[in-house]
Amino acid sequence: MEQENEKLYRMRHSLAHLLGGAVKEIWPDAIIATGPAIENGFYYDFDFSTPVTDKDLGKIEQKMRELVKKVKSFNKAEISQKDAEKLFAGNPYKLELIKEYAAEGKVLTTYTSGDFTDLCAGPHIESMDEIKNGAFKLERVAGAYWKGDENNKMLTRIYGLAFSTKEELEAYVKKMEEARARDHKKLGKELGLFVFSELVGPGLPLYTFKGAIVRKEIINYSSELQRGIGYQEVHTPNMNKAELFKVSGHYEKYKESMFKVMSNYSKEEYFLKPMNCPQHTQIYASEGRSYRDLPVRIADSANLYRDEKTGELNGLTRLKCFCQDDGHAFCREDQIKEEFENILGIIKKSLETYKMNYTIRLSLWDPEKPEKYLGGAEVWNKAQKILEDILIDNKIDYIRAVGEAAIYGPKMDIVTKDSIGREWQISTIQLDLIMPERFGLTYTDKDGKVKTPMMVHRAIIGSPERFMGILIEHYAGAFPLWLAPVQVKIIPIRENHNEHGEKIAKELKALGFRIDCDTKDGNMGGKVRDAKNNKIPYTIIIGDKDIEANKISVESRDNGQLGQMDLKDFIEKIKTEKEGRK
Ligand SMILES: [Zn+2]
Ligand SMILES: [Zn+2]
């Protein structure tokens, strides 16, 4: 794999040279800056005297293909600073680099491919045969400041894509097109699910009534699943005194990511909470506990706040305010196995419902660097063995990630794959060997001794808001019935059908379905189109024939025309679909 990556890197980098050569053949006065390999391809920055745009990509690419055939290989030569300055006279970018490299004591080298010579340290491909036909293409033109500094001149950057084979390139392009079409920021707006406001602030979405329904359904499902394995919900404040985070260790390690809250009446330091765990220890600590009371399982969907950098925010997938389907179990050591198995069970069930595959990454400590972790080898080895045995016993696929554990314990990270094959880490189950001790939590064991419980942190799908963003892309906005903000749209053909349509709407609403009966003026074609654009699972058309036959005509978003049917049968159908979260 390493070798493959290295090979691909050299190929991408070599293509950047060919891009430079092609551009110089077409625009001899273009000044070349730099052209590295990047993830999925390469780019080259140019200083053009006339604007070059996406329209020019075709002819540049054509020229590159000619060069792949014509140029045999790259010829390397060492060059003195003086000669290099002579070679690149009139090119301020290369002259700046030559000076820098020389000052660093680097040996300067050039690589020549055909008529094109570039200042470069290599390495490149041995022969142009390594570039497979159709395995690269130019992607787009963008502006880029020299050295990324906005005080410098804006150059023209030409991006290219390159893979080992034509098939890989095509698969990547297809995946990107698919991802763009599914972008949750775009679809979220089209479907009217959430909005951002300059006045409210970045990373703080406002969910419309439609988006709030989807969010709530996700939360309700997680609540139902966790209730099934003994979790009870609590309600907790969004902020607390700094002292709590001093005891938990977050104040020391996490302060930069927390919002500080100031009181008008005291100098006491408060923070908005970035996680629920420290507060939950105080619910545990509020009563004396015996071994018989354990596990104590607490679930919480309070809002959490993280002071993310604005540039790192992204739609719903990176936010400043969100919640989690979060929970903590305080248990005895002999209960860890069952706790983890129960949680893995509901995660499995949940992701099956959402039709997502997943893998588990078992994050372990690095035994070579025990100083990075809290607690000693004995307790770590024991805890890690328990977790790994659970995965083996339950035949769950997992990969081991040595050195990826949290400082306070090993964890299982749940990584899902969406419908177009992208991976998302959604949640973790963590064993915490430390926090209960920090907070002095205890229980009285069978033998009368006072002991420290263990703590399991867990989520099912993680943050419902972030997961909603992932789901919009996963379903391309076409939510299954149970999640859909509007489940059935009723369209009376003419005004005299409105009354009948409204009667059906009333009956369906009374059964708890989310119905939109469109009796507004306007033609039927427009109303049907609106139902399609909003990706509503079912549309009922009401006309004379339906009223006469006392039936409804149903169209399914996913299965097309279902024809006339009794309302009773339709109700039975959507009831089954909703209750089974199909
Ligand atoms: Zn090079
Ligand atoms: Zn936690």
PDB file of N, CA, C and O and ligand atoms in Angstrom, residues 10 13-14 16-17 35 74 111 118-124, ligand 1:
ATOM      1  N   ARG A  10       4.291  10.067  -7.187  1.00  0.00           N
ATOM      2  CA  ARG A  10       5.267  10.433  -8.218  1.00  0.00           C
ATOM      3  C   ARG A  10       4.559  10.721  -9.539  1.00  0.00           C
ATOM      4  O   ARG A  10       4.932  11.615 -10.287  1.00  0.00           O
ATOM      5  N   HIS A  13       2.772  14.088  -9.307  1.00  0.00           N
ATOM      6  CA  HIS A  13       3.755  15.164  -9.339  1.00  0.00           C
ATOM      7  C   HIS A  13       4.304  15.349 -10.768  1.00  0.00           C
ATOM      8  O   HIS A  13       4.476  16.472 -11.249  1.00  0.00           O
ATOM      9  N   SER A  14       4.538  14.229 -11.449  1.00  0.00           N
ATOM     10  CA  SER A  14       5.050  14.301 -12.823  1.00  0.00           C
ATOM     11  C   SER A  14       4.040  14.976 -13.744  1.00  0.00           C
ATOM     12  O   SER A  14       4.403  15.722 -14.654  1.00  0.00           O
ATOM     13  N   ALA A  16       2.052  17.307 -12.931  1.00  0.00           N
ATOM     14  CA  ALA A  16       2.122  18.755 -12.714  1.00  0.00           C
ATOM     15  C   ALA A  16       3.150  19.368 -13.665  1.00  0.00           C
ATOM     16  O   ALA A  16       2.932  20.432 -14.245  1.00  0.00           O
ATOM     17  N   HIS A  17       4.287  18.659 -13.850  1.00  0.00           N
ATOM     18  CA  HIS A  17       5.299  19.138 -14.807  1.00  0.00           C
ATOM     19  C   HIS A  17       4.725  19.183 -16.216  1.00  0.00           C
ATOM     20  O   HIS A  17       4.967  20.129 -16.965  1.00  0.00           O
ATOM     21  N   GLY A  35       4.112  23.693  -8.655  1.00  0.00           N
ATOM     22  CA  GLY A  35       3.138  22.669  -9.038  1.00  0.00           C
ATOM     23  C   GLY A  35       3.336  21.353  -8.313  1.00  0.00           C
ATOM     24  O   GLY A  35       4.056  20.481  -8.774  1.00  0.00           O
ATOM     25  N   PHE A  74      12.076  12.094 -17.533  1.00  0.00           N
ATOM     26  CA  PHE A  74      12.562  13.304 -16.881  1.00  0.00           C
ATOM     27  C   PHE A  74      14.091  13.232 -16.746  1.00  0.00           C
ATOM     28  O   PHE A  74      14.608  12.226 -16.270  1.00  0.00           O
ATOM     29  N   TYR A 111      14.622  19.442 -13.406  1.00  0.00           N
ATOM     30  CA  TYR A 111      14.153  18.273 -14.152  1.00  0.00           C
ATOM     31  C   TYR A 111      13.618  18.774 -15.479  1.00  0.00           C
ATOM     32  O   TYR A 111      12.845  19.732 -15.525  1.00  0.00           O
ATOM     33  N   ASP A 118      12.041  22.543 -15.071  1.00  0.00           N
ATOM     34  CA  ASP A 118      11.513  23.122 -13.837  1.00  0.00           C
ATOM     35  C   ASP A 118      12.501  22.907 -12.704  1.00  0.00           C
ATOM     36  O   ASP A 118      13.246  21.925 -12.677  1.00  0.00           O
ATOM     37  N   LEU A 119      12.490  23.837 -11.776  1.00  0.00           N
ATOM     38  CA  LEU A 119      13.289  23.702 -10.567  1.00  0.00           C
ATOM     39  C   LEU A 119      12.538  22.742  -9.664  1.00  0.00           C
ATOM     40  O   LEU A 119      11.375  22.998  -9.320  1.00  0.00           O
ATOM     41  N   CYS A 120      13.153  21.619  -9.307  1.00  0.00           N
ATOM     42  CA  CYS A 120      12.384  20.626  -8.569  1.00  0.00           C
ATOM     43  C   CYS A 120      13.321  19.644  -7.876  1.00  0.00           C
ATOM     44  O   CYS A 120      14.402  19.341  -8.380  1.00  0.00           O
ATOM     45  N   ALA A 121      12.878  19.131  -6.721  1.00  0.00           N
ATOM     46  CA  ALA A 121      13.694  18.175  -5.980  1.00  0.00           C
ATOM     47  C   ALA A 121      13.314  16.730  -6.308  1.00  0.00           C
ATOM     48  O   ALA A 121      13.919  15.790  -5.802  1.00  0.00           O
ATOM     49  N   GLY A 122      12.281  16.539  -7.164  1.00  0.00           N
ATOM     50  CA  GLY A 122      11.836  15.185  -7.497  1.00  0.00           C
ATOM     51  C   GLY A 122      11.061  14.577  -6.345  1.00  0.00           C
ATOM     52  O   GLY A 122      10.733  15.285  -5.397  1.00  0.00           O
ATOM     53  N   PRO A 123      10.745  13.277  -6.397  1.00  0.00           N
ATOM     54  CA  PRO A 123      11.024  12.321  -7.470  1.00  0.00           C
ATOM     55  C   PRO A 123       9.883  12.295  -8.490  1.00  0.00           C
ATOM     56  O   PRO A 123       8.791  12.751  -8.213  1.00  0.00           O
ATOM     57  N   HIS A 124      10.191  11.730  -9.664  1.00  0.00           N
ATOM     58  CA  HIS A 124       9.205  11.621 -10.734  1.00  0.00           C
ATOM     59  C   HIS A 124       9.094  10.184 -11.188  1.00  0.00           C
ATOM     60  O   HIS A 124       9.835   9.331 -10.716  1.00  0.00           O
TER      61      HIS A 124
HETATM   62 ZN    ZN B   1       9.051  17.725 -10.003  1.00  0.00          ZN
END
